[in-house]
Short mmCIF file of C-alpha atoms in Angstrom, two decimals:
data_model
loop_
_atom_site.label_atom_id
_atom_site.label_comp_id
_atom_site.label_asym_id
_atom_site.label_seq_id
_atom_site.Cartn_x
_atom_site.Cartn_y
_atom_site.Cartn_z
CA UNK A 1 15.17 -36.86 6.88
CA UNK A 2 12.54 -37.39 4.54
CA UNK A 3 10.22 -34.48 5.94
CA UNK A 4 13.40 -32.65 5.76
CA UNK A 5 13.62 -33.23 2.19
CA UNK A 6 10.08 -32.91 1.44
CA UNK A 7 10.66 -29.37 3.09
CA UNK A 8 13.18 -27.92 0.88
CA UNK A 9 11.91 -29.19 -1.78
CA UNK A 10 8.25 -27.68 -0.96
CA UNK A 11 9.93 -24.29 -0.36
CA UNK A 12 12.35 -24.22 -3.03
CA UNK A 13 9.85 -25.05 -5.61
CA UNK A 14 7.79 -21.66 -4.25
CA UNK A 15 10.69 -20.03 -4.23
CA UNK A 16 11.94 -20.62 -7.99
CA UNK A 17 7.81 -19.95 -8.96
CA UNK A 18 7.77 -16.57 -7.05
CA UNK A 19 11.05 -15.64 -8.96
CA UNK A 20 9.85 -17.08 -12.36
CA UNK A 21 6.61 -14.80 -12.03
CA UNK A 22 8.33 -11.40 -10.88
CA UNK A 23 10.49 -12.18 -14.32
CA UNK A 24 7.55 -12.85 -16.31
CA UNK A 25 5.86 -9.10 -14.48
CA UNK A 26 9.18 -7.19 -14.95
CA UNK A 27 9.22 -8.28 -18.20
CA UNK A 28 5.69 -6.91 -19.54
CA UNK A 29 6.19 -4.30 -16.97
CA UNK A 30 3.79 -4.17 -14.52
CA UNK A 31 3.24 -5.22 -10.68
CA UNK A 32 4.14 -8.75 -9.69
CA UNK A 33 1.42 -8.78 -6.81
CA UNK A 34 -1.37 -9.99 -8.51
CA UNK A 35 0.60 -13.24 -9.84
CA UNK A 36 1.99 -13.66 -6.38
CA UNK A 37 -1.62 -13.73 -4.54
CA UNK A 38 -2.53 -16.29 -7.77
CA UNK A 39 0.84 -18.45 -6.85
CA UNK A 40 -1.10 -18.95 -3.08
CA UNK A 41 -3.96 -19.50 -4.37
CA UNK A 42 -2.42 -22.74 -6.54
CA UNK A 43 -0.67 -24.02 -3.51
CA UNK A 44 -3.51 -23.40 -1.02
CA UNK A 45 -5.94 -26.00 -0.12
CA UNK A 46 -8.32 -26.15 -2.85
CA UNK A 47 -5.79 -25.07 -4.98
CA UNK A 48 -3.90 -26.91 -7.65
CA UNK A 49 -0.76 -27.91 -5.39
CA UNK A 50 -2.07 -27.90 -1.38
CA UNK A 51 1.26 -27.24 0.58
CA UNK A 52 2.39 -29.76 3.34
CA UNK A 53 5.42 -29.28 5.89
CA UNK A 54 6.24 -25.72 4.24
CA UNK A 55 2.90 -24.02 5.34
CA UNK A 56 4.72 -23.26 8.83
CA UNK A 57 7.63 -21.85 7.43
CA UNK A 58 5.42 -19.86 5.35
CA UNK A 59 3.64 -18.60 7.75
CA UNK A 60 6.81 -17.43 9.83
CA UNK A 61 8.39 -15.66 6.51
CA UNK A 62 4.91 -14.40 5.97
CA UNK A 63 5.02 -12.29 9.05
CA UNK A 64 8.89 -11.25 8.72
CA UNK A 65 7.90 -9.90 5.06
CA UNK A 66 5.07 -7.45 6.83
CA UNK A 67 7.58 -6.06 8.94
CA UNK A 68 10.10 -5.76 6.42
CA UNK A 69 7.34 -3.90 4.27
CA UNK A 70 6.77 -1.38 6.75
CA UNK A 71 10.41 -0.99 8.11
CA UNK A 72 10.97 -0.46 4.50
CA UNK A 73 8.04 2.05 3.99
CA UNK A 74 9.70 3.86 7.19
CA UNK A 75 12.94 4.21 6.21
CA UNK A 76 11.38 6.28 3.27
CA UNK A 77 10.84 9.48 5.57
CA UNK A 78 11.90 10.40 8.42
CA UNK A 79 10.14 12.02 11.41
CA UNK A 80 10.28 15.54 10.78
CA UNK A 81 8.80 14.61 7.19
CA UNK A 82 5.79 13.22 8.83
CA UNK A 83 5.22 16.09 10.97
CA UNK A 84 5.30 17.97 7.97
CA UNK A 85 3.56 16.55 6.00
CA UNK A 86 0.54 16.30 8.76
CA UNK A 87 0.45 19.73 9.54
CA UNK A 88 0.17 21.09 5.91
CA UNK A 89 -1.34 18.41 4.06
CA UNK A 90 -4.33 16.89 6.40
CA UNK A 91 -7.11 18.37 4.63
CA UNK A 92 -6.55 15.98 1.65
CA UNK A 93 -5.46 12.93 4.12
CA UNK A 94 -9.15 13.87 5.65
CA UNK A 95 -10.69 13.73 2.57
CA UNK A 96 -8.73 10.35 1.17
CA UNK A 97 -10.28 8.83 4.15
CA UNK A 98 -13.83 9.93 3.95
CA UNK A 99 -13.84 9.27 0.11
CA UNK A 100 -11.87 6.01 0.51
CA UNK A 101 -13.22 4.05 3.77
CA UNK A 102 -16.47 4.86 3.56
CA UNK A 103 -17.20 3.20 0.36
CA UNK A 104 -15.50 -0.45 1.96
CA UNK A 105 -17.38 -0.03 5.16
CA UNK A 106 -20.19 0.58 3.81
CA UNK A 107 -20.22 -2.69 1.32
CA UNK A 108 -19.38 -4.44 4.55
CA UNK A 109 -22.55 -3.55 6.60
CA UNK A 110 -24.95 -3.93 3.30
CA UNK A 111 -23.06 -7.38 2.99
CA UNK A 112 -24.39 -8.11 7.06
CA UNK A 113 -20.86 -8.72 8.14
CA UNK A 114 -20.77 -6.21 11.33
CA UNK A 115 -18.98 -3.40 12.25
CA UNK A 116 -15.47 -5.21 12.95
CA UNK A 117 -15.61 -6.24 9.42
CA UNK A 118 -16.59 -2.51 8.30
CA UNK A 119 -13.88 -1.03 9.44
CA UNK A 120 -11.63 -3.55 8.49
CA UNK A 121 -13.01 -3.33 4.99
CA UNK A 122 -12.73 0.26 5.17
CA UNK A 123 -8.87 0.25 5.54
CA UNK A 124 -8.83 -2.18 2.63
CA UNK A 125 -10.68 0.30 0.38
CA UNK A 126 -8.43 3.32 1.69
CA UNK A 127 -4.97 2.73 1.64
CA UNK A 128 -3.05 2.86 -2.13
CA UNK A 129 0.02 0.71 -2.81
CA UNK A 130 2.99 3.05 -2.22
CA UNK A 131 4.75 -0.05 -3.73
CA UNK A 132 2.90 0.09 -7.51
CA UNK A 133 2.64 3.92 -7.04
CA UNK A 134 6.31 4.50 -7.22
CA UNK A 135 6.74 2.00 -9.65
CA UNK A 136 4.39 3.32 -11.97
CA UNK A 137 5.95 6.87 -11.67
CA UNK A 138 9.19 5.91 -12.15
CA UNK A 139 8.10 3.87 -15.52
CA UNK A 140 5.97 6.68 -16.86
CA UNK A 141 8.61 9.21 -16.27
CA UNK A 142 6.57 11.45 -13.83
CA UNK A 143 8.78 11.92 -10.74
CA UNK A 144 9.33 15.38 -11.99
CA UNK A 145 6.23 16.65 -13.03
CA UNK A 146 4.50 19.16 -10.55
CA UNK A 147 1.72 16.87 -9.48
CA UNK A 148 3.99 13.99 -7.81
CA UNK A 149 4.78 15.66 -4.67
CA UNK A 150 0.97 15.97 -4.19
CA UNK A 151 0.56 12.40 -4.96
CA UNK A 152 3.49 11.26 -2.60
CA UNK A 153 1.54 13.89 0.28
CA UNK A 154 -1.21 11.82 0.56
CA UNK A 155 0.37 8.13 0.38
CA UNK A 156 2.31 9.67 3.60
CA UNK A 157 -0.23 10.89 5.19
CA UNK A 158 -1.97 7.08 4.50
CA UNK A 159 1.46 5.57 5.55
CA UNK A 160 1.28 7.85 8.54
CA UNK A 161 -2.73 6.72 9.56
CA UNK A 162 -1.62 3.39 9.52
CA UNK A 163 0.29 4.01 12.63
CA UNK A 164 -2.99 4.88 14.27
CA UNK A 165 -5.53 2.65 12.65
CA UNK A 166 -3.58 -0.73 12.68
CA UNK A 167 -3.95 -0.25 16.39
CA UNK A 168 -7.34 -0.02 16.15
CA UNK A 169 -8.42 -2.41 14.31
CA UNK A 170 -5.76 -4.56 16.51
CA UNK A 171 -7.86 -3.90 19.57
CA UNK A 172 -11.30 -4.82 17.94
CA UNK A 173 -9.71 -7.98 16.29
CA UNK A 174 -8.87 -9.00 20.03
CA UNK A 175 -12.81 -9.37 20.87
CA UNK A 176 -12.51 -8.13 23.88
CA UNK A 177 -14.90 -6.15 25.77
CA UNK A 178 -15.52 -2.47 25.65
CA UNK A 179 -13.96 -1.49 28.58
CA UNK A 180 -10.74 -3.58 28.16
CA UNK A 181 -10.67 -2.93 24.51
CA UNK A 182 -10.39 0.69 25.25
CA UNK A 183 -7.94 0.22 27.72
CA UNK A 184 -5.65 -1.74 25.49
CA UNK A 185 -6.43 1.04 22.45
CA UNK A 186 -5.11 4.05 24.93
CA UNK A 187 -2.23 2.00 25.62
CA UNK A 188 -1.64 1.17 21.89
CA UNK A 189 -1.97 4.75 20.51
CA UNK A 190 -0.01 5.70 23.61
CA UNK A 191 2.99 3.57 22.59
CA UNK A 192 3.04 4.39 18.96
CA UNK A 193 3.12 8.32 20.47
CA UNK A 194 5.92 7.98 22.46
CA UNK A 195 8.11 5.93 19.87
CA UNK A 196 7.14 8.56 17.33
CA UNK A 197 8.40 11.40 19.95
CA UNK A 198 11.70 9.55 20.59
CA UNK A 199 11.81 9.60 16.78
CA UNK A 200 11.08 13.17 16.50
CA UNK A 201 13.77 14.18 19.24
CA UNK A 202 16.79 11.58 19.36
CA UNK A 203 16.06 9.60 15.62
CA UNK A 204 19.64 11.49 15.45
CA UNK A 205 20.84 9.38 18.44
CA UNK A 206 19.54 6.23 17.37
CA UNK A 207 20.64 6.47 13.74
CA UNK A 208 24.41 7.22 15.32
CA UNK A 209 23.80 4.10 17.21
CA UNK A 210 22.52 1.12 14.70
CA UNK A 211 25.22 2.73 11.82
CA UNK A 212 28.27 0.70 11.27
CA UNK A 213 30.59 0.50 8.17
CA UNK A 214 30.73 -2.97 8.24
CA UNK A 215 27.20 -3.74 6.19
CA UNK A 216 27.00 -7.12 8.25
CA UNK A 217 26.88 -5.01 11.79
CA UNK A 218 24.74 -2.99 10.56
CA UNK A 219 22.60 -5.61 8.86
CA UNK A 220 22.12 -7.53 12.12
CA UNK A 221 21.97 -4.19 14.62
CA UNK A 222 19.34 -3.00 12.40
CA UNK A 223 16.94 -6.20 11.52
CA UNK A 224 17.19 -7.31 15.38
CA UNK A 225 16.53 -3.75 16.68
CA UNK A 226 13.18 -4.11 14.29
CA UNK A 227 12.36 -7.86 15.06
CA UNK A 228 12.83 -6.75 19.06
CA UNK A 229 10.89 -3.60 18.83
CA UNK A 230 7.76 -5.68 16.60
CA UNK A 231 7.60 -8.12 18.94
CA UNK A 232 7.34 -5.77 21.70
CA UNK A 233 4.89 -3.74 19.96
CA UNK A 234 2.75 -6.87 19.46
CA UNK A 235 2.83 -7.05 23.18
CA UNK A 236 1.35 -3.84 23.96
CA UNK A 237 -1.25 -4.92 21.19
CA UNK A 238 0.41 -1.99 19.02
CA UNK A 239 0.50 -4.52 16.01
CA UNK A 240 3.77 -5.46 14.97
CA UNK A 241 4.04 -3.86 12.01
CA UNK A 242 3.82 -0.46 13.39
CA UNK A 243 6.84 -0.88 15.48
CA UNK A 244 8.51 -1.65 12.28
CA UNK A 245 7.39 1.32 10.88
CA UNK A 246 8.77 3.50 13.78
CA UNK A 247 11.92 1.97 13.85
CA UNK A 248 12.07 2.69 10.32
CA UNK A 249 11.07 6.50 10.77
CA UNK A 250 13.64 6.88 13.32
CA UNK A 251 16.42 5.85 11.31
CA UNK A 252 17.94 8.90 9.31
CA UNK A 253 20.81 9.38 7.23
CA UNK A 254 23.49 6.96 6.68
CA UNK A 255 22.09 4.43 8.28
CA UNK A 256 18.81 4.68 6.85
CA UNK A 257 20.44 4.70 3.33
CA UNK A 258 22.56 1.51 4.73
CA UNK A 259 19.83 -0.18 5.85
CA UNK A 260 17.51 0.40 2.70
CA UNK A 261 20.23 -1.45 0.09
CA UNK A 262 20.96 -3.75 2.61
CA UNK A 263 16.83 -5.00 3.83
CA UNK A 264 15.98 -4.62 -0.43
CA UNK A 265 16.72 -8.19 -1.10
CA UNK A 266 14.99 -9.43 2.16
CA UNK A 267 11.93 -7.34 1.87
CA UNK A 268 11.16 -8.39 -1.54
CA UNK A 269 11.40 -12.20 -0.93
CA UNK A 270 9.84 -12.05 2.39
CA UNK A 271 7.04 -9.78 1.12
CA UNK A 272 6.69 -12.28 -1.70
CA UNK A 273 5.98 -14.84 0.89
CA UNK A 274 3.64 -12.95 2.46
CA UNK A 275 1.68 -12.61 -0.38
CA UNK A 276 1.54 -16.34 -1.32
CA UNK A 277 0.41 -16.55 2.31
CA UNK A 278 -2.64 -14.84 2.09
CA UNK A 279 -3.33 -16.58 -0.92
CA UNK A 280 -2.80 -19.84 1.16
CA UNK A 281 -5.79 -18.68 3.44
CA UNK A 282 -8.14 -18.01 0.82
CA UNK A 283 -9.61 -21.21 -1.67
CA UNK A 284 -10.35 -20.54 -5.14
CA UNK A 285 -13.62 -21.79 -5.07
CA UNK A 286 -14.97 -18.67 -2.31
CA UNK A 287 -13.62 -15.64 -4.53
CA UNK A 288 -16.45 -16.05 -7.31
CA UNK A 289 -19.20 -15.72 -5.01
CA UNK A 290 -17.68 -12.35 -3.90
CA UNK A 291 -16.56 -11.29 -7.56
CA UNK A 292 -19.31 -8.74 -7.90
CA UNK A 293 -19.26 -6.98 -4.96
CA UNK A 294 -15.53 -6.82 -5.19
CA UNK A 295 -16.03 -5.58 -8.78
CA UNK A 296 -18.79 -3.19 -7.82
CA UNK A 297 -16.26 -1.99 -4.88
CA UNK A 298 -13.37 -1.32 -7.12
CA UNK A 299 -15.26 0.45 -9.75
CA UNK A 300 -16.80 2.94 -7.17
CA UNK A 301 -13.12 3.28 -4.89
CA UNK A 302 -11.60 3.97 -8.12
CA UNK A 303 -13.70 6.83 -8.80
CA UNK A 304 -12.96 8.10 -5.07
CA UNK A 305 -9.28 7.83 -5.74
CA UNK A 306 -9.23 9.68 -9.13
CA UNK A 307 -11.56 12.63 -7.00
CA UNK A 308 -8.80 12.45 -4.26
CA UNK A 309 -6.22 13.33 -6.72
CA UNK A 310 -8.40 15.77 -8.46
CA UNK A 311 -8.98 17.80 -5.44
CA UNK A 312 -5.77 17.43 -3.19
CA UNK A 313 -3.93 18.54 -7.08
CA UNK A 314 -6.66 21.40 -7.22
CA UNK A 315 -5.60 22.60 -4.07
CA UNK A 316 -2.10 22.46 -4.49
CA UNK A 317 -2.62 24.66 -8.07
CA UNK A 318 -1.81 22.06 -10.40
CA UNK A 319 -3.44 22.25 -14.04
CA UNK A 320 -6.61 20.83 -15.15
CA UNK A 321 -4.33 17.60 -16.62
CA UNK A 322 -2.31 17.58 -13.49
CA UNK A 323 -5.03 16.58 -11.35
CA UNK A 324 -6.40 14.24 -13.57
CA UNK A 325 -2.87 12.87 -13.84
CA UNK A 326 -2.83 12.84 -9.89
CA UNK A 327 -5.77 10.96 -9.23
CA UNK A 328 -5.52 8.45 -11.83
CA UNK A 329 -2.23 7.16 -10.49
CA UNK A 330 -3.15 7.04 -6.57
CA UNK A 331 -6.05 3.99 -7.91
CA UNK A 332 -3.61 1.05 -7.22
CA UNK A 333 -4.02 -0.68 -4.18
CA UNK A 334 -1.59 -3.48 -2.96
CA UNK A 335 -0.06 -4.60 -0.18
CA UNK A 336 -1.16 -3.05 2.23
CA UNK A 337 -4.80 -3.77 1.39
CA UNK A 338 -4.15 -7.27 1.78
CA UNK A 339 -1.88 -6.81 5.28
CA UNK A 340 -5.03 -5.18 6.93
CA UNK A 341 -7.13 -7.81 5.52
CA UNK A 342 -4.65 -10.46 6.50
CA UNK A 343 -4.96 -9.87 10.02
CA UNK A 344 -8.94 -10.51 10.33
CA UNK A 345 -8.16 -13.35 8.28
CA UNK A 346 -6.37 -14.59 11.00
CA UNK A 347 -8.80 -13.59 13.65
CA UNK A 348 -11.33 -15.23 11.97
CA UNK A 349 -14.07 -12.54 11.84
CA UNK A 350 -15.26 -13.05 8.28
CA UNK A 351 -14.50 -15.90 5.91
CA UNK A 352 -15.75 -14.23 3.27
CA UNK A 353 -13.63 -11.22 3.89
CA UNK A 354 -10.68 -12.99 2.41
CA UNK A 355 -11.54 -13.62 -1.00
CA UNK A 356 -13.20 -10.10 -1.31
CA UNK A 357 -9.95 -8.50 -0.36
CA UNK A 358 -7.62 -10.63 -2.64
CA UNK A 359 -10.37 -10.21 -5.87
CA UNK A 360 -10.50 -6.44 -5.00
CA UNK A 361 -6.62 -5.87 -4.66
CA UNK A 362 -6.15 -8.53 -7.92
CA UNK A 363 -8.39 -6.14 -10.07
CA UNK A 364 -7.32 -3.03 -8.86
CA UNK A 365 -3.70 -3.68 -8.38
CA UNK A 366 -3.61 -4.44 -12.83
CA UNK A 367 -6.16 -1.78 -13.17
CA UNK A 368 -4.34 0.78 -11.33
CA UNK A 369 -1.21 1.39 -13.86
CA UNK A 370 -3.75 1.66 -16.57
CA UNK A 371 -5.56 4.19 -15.12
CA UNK A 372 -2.53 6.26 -14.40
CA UNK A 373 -1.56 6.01 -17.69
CA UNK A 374 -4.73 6.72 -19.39
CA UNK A 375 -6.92 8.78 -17.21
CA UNK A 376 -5.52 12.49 -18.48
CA UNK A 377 -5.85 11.85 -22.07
CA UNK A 378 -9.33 10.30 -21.93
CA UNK A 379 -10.34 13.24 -19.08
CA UNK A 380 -8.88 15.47 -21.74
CA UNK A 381 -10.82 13.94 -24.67
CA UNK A 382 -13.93 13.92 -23.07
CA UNK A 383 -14.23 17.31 -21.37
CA UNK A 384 -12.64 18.61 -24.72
CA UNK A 385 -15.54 17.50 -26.64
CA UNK A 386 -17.96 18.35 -23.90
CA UNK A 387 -16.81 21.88 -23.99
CA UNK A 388 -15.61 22.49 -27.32
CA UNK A 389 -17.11 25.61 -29.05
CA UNK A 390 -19.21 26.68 -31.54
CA UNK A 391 -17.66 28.90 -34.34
CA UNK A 392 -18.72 32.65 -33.92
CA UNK A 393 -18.53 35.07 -36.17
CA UNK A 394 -15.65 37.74 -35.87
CA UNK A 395 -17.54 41.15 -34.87
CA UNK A 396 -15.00 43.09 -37.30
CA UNK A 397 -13.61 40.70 -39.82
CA UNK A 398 -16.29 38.26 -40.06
CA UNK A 399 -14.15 35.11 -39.57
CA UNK A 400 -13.98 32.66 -36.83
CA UNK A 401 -12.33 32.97 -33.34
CA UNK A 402 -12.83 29.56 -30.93
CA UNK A 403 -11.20 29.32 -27.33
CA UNK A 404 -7.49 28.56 -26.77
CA UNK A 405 -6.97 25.30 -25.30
CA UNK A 406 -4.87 25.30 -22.14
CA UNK A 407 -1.31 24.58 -22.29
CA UNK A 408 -0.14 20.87 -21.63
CA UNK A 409 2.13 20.69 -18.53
CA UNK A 410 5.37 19.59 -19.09
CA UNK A 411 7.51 18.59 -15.31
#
């Protein structure tokens, strides 16, 4: 009885904090994340408040939130989207990934942690936060404006790659050799192909399946059908959060729509635990020795992300202020930074790895909304002066004539 008690009070007391701190965010607008991955950190060992009897539960609701994240993420598109989206806009999902990964694997090798780590890094470096993206769009009142579908091209194209490299990476995390690690990477990519064909042919069939009017049915059809299909996933070394984010895809319609207010709730407090989590896993006392690099990483990914925008918005014909507008808001990265890094956390490759990723995400995940606020106006300001003109002398009248600045975009 008295573990019991010790229990609930553990996890209610993280509970109330979690909700306490997305108040305090919501209220000064901006992502909760970063205060989340601060809460683990406090009740981590080394920390200010070392969990006891909790840390299992934790670590249960920690892998229910990842699944909810990327059940959630699917149930965004569906498959036809994704094919899409793939066949017109891979050119910029090419060049998001060169611009992206390379930078994080890159800072692993100089840093002497292998090629495992590398490409682990790599991922963390790539993907944006859909999550702060959205959020950030919504807030600045951009969902309309002519650049947004560009920006939501490539964060599907990223959400789509994750359904390829999370296997990957799953495989090398195993440590097993090269022959078996092949094997079990053909028989990962292999499985996420098929369940993304059944999704592309019967998602229809499916959908008319899990949807119920009752929301509890369809509450229960739909987070067991996930659950099962993770777990199976995880099996075929797929990684369980791709199977979420199949089932997710191949849910369409009404029941997607069900399923989305339904899972909200459970995503966000799940995903909250999942944060605090990884900030369980990571003492205090190892993220200054990594603050530079992770500070030198951000500042240079940054740059990458604001040049992904740029071009992908170029290419699309968006205005000069468009693309600037573009890549300043895909800088955020978030939770899915921290998933990839959470799993060679868990495999152990790196233990410096850890506090690299959570100091990266922390700086970039506040940095992020600023940039997409502020990165038109001072591109603006900047090439303005840079290219602002001498007066000339009229050939016929004598007075002045300068160049007409381009039109700001409005939508």
């Amino acid at each position: 009885m008295h573990s019991s008690a010790k229990f609930l009070i553990e996890f209610g007391t993280i509970i109330l904090a979690l909700g306490l701190l997305g108040r305090f965010a919501a209220r000064f607008q901006f992502s909760p994340i970063p205060l989340y991955l601060l809460a683990g950190l406090a009740f981590g060992e080394g920390g200010l408040l070392p969990l006891g009897t909790s840390e299992d539960f934790v670590a249960i609701g920690a892998e229910i939130g990842v699944i909810l994240l990327l059940l959630m993420l699917g149930l965004e598109y569906t498959a036809s989207d994704l094919v899409s989206n793939l066949k017109t806009q891979y050119t910029a999902g090419l060049v998001d990934a060169a611009l992206n990964a390379l930078p994080g694997a890159a800072m692993a090798l100089l840093l002497g942690w292998g090629p495992v780590a590398a490409v682990v890094l790599a991922g963390v470096t790539w993907i944006s936060s859909s999550g702060v993206i959205a959020k950030v769009l919504g807030d600045l009142g951009r969902l309309g404006n002519r650049e947004t579908p560009v920006i939501l091209s490539v964060l599907v194209l990223e959400d789509l790659s994750m359904a390829v490299y999370l296997p990957i990476i799953t495989a090398l995390l195993a440590g097993t050799g090269l022959a078996a690690g092949s094997v079990t990477l053909v028989v990962a990519l292999g499985a996420a192909a098929l369940v993304l064909l059944v999704a592309v042919r019967y998602g229809r069939h499916i959908s008319r399946f899990v949807s119920s009017d009752d929301p509890e049915k369809l509450l229960l059809v739909v987070l067991g059908l996930t659950l099962l299909v993770a777990g199976l996933a995880q099996q075929l070394q797929v990684s369980a959060a791709v199977g979420a984010f199949l089932v997710g895809i191949a849910l369409s319609g009404e029941a997607a729509e069900g399923a989305h207010s339904l899972l909200s709730p459970l995503r966000d407090l799940f995903a909250a635990v999942f944060f605090v989590f990884f900030g369980l896993h990571t003492d205090p006392a190892s993220i200054p020795p990594v603050l530079l690099p992770a500070l030198a990483l951000a500042v240079v990914t940054a740059g990458t992300k604001i040049a992904t925008g740029y071009w992908a918005a170029r290419r699309a014909g968006i205005s000069v202020k468009g693309r600037w507008r573009a890549g300043g808001t895909l800088v955020a990265r978030g939770e899915f930074s921290i998933v990839i890094a959470g799993l060679a956390v868990t495999a152990g490759i790196e233990p410096s790895l850890g506090p690299l990723a959570t100091a990266y995400v922390l700086i970039l995940v506040i940095v992020g909304p600023l940039t997409a606020r502020y990165t038109e106006p001072l591109a603006t300001r900047l090439t303005g002066r840079l290219r602002k003109p001498a007066p000339t002398a009229d050939a016929e009248g004598g007075g002045l004539e300068s160049t007409a600045e381009e039109p700001y975009e409005v939508g």
